[in-house]
mmCIF file of C-alpha atoms in Angstrom:
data_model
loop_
_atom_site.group_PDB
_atom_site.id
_atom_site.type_symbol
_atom_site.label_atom_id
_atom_site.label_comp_id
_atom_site.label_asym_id
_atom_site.label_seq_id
_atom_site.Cartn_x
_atom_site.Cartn_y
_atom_site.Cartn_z
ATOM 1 C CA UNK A 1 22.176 -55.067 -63.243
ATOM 2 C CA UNK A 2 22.879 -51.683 -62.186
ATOM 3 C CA UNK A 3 19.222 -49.124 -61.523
ATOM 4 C CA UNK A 4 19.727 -46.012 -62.751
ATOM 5 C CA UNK A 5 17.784 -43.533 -60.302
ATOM 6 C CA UNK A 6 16.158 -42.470 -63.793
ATOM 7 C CA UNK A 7 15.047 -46.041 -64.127
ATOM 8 C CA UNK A 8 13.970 -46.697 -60.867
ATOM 9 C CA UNK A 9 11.789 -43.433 -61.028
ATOM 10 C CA UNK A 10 9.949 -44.788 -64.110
ATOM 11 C CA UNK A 11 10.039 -48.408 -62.800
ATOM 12 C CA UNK A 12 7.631 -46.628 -59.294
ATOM 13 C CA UNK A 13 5.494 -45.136 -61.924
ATOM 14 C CA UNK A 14 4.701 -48.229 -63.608
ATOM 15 C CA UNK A 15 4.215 -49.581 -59.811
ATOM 16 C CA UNK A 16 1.157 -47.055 -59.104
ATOM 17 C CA UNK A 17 0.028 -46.823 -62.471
ATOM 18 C CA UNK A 18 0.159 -49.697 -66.083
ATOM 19 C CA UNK A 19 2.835 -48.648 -68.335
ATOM 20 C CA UNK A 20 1.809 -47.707 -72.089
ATOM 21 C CA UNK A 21 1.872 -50.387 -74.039
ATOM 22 C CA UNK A 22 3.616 -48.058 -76.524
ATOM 23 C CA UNK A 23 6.804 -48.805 -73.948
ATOM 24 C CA UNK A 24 7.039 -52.067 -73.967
ATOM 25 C CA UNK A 25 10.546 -53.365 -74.717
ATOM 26 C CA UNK A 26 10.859 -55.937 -77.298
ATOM 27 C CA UNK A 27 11.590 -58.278 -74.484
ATOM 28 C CA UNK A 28 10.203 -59.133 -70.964
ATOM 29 C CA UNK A 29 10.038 -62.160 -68.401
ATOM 30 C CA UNK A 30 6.658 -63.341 -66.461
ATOM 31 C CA UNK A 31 5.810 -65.224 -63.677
ATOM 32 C CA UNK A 32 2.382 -66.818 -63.246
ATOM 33 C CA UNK A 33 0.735 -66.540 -59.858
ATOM 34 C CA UNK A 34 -2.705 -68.390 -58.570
ATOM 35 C CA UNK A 35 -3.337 -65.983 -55.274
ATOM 36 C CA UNK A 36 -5.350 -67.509 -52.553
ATOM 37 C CA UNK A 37 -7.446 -64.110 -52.685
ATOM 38 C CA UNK A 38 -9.276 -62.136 -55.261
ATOM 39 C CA UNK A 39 -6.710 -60.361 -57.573
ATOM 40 C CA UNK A 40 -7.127 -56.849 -56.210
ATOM 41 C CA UNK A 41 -6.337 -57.695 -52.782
ATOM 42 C CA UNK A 42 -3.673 -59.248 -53.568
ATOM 43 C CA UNK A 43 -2.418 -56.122 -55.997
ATOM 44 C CA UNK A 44 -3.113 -54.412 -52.849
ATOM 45 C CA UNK A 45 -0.962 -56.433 -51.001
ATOM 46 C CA UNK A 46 1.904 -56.216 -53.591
ATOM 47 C CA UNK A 47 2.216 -52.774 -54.841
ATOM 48 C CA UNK A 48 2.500 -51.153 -51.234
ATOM 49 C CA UNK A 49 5.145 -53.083 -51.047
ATOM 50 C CA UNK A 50 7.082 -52.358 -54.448
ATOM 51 C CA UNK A 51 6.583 -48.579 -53.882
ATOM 52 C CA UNK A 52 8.378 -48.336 -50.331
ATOM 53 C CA UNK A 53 11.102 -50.303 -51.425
ATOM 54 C CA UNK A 54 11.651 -48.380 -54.215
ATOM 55 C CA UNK A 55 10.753 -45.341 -52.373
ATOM 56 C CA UNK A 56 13.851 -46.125 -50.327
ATOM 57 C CA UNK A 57 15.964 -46.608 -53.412
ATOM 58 C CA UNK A 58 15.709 -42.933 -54.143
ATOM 59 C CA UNK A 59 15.961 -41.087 -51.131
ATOM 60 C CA UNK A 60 18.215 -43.688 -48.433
ATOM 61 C CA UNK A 61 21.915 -43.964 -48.401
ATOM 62 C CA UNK A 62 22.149 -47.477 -48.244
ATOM 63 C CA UNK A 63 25.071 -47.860 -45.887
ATOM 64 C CA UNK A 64 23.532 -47.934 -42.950
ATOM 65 C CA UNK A 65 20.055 -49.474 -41.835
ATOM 66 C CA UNK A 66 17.226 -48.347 -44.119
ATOM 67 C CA UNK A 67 14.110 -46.465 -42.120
ATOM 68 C CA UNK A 68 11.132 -49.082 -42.417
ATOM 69 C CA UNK A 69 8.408 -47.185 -41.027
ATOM 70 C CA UNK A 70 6.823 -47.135 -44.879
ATOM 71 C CA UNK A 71 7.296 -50.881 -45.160
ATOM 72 C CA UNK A 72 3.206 -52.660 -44.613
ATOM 73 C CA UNK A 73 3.129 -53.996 -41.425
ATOM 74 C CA UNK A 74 2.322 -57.342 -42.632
ATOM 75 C CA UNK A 75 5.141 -57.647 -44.567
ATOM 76 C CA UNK A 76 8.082 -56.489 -42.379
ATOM 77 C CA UNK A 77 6.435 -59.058 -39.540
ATOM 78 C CA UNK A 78 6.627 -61.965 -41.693
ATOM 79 C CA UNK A 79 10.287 -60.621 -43.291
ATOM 80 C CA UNK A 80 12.500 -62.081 -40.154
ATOM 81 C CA UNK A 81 11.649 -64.039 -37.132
ATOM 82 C CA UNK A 82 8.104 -64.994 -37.251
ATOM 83 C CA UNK A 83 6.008 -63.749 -35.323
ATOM 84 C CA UNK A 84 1.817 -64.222 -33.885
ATOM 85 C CA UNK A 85 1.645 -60.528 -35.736
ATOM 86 C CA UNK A 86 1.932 -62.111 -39.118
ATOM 87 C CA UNK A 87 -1.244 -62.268 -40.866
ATOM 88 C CA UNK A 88 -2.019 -66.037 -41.916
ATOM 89 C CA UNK A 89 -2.124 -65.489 -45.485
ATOM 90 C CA UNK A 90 1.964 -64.264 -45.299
ATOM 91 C CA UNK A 91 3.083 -67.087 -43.026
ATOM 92 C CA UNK A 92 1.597 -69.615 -45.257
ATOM 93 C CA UNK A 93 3.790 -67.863 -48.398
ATOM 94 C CA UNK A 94 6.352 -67.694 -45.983
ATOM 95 C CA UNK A 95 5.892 -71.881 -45.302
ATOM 96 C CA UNK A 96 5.384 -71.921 -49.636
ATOM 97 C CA UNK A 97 8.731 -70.029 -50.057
ATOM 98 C CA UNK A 98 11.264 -72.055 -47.270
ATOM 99 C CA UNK A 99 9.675 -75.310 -49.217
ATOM 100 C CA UNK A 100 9.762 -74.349 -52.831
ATOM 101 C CA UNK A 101 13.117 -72.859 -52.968
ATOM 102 C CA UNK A 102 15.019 -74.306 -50.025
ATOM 103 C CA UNK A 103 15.844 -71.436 -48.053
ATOM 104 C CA UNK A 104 15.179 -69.850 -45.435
ATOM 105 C CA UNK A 105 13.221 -66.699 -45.195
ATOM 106 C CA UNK A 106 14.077 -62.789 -45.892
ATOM 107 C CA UNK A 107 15.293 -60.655 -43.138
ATOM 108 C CA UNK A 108 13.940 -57.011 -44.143
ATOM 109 C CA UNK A 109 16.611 -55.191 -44.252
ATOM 110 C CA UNK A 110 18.264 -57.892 -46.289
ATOM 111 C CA UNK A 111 14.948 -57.726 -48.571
ATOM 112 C CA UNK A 112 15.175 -54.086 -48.778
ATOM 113 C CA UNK A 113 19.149 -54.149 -49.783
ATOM 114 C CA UNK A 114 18.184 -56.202 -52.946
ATOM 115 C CA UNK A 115 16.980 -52.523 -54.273
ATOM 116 C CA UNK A 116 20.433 -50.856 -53.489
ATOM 117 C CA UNK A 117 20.830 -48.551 -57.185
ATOM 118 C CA UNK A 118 24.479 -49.468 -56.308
ATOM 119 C CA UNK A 119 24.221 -53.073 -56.227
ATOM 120 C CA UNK A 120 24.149 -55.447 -59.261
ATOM 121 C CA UNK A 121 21.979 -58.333 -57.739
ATOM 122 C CA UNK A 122 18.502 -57.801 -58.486
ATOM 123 C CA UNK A 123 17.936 -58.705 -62.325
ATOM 124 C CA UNK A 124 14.762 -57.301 -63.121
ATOM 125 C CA UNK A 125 12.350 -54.270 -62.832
ATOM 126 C CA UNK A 126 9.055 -54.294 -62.597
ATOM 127 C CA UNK A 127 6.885 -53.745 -65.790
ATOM 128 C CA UNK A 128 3.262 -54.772 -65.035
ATOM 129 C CA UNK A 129 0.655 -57.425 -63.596
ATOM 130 C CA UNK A 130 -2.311 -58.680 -65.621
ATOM 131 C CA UNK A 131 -4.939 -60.894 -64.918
ATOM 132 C CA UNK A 132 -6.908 -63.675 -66.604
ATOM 133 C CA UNK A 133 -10.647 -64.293 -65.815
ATOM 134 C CA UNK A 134 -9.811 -67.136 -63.769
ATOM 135 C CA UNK A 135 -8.359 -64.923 -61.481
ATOM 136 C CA UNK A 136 -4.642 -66.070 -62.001
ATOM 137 C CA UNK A 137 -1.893 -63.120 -62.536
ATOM 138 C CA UNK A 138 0.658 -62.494 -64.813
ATOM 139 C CA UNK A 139 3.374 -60.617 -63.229
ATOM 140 C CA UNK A 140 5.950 -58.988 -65.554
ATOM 141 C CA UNK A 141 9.188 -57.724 -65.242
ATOM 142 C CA UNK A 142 11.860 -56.058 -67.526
ATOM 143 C CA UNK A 143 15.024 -58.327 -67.601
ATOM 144 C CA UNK A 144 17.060 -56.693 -70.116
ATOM 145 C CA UNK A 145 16.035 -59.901 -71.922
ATOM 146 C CA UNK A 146 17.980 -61.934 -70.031
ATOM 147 C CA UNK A 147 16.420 -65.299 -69.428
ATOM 148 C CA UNK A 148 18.132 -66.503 -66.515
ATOM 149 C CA UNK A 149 18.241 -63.705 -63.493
ATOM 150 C CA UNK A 150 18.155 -62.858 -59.427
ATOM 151 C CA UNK A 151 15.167 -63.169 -58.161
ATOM 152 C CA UNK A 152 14.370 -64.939 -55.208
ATOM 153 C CA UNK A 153 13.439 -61.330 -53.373
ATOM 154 C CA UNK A 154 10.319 -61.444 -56.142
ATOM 155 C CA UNK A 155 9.615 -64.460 -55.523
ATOM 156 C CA UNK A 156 9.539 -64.113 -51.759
ATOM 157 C CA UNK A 157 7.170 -60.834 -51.911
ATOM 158 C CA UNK A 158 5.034 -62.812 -54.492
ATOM 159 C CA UNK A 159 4.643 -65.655 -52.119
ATOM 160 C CA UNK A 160 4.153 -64.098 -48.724
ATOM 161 C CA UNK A 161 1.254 -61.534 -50.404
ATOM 162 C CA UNK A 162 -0.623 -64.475 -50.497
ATOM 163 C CA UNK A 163 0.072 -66.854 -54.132
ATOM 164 C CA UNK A 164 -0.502 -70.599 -53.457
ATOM 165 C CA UNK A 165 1.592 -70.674 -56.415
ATOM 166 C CA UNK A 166 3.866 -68.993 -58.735
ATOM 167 C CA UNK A 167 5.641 -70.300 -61.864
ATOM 168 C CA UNK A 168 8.433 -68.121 -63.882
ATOM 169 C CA UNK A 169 10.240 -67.115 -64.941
ATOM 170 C CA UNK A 170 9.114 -67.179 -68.756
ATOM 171 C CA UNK A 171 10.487 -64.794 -71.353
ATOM 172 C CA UNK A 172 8.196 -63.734 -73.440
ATOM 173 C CA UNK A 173 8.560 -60.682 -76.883
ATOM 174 C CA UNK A 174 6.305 -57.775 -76.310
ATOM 175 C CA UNK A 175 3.280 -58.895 -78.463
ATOM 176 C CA UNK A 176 2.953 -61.574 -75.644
ATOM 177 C CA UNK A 177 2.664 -58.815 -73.122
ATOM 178 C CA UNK A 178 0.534 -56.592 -75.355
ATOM 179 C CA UNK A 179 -2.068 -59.433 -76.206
ATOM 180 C CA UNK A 180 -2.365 -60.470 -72.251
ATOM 181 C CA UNK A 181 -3.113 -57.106 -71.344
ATOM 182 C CA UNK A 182 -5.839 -56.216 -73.982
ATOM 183 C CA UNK A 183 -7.495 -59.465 -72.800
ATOM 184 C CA UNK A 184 -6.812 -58.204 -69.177
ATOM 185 C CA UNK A 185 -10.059 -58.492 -66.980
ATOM 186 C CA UNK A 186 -8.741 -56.187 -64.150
#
């Protein structure tokens, strides 16, 4: 799927801040995560995240190496050859990720390159993340309704932020989306 920069400037805002539910399109995908944290550290971890890639998107050329100095420390440390730097909570989602999918971990840059506007790889855009009083999280994303999409880079930033599991993806119609996040607890 191509990102217009249009769309990639709305899909930041809905990073920093919940979409109205008034924008919902009629369809979206989910993944459900169980962190191995409270919820809003691990939104804390995640957004950061989310924003400097797409930060990137809309001011790098991406022919050449893309500046990472906005990148979380954490993350660009366990993003390539591990190292003692890596918290323990990203090594173990990095350990979660090799196992689960059978691969072997994201370089950065190669992460980063996954949010090229040019390039047609990554099939979704962020939409939201809700949670449930048991502390699990919903994370949705706009797939153009498309059930079946790229996104191992998702799964790898969902992982190493600390999720002892995620499921998904799901498609789900907006009233699924709407209902979660009225009962939202965050």
């Amino acid at each position: 799927m191509l990102h217009e920069i249009e769309d990639i400037e709305r899909e930041r805002l809905r990073v920093a801040q919940r979409p109205s539910p008034q924008d919902t399109p009629p369809v979206l995908s989910f993944f459900d995560v169980t962190p191995t944290v409270p919820a809003d550290e691990y939104e804390a971890r995640l957004r950061p995240v989310l924003d400097a890639a797409l930060a990137l998107a809309l001011s790098e050329d991406f022919d050449t190496d893309l500046p990472v100095d906005s990148v979380p420390q954490w993350f660009a440390t366990v993003s390539g050859p591990l190292s003692g730097e890596s918290p323990e909570f990203a090594r173990r989602g990095r350990e979660r990720y090799i196992s689960a999918f059978q691969g072997g971990p994201w370089r950065l840059q190669e992460w980063l390159y996954e949010f090229d506007p040019e390039s047609e790889t990554r099939g979704w855009a962020w939409w939201d993340l809700t949670r449930s009083a048991e502390g699990r999280i919903r994370i949705w994303v706009d797939t153009w309704g498309e059930s079946f999409f790229a996104c191992d880079e998702l799964r790898w930033l969902v992982l190493v932020a600390g999720a002892d599991e995620v499921s998904g993806p799901h498609l789900a119609g907006a009233k699924a989306y709407t209902d979660t996040r009225e009962g939202d607890e965050g």
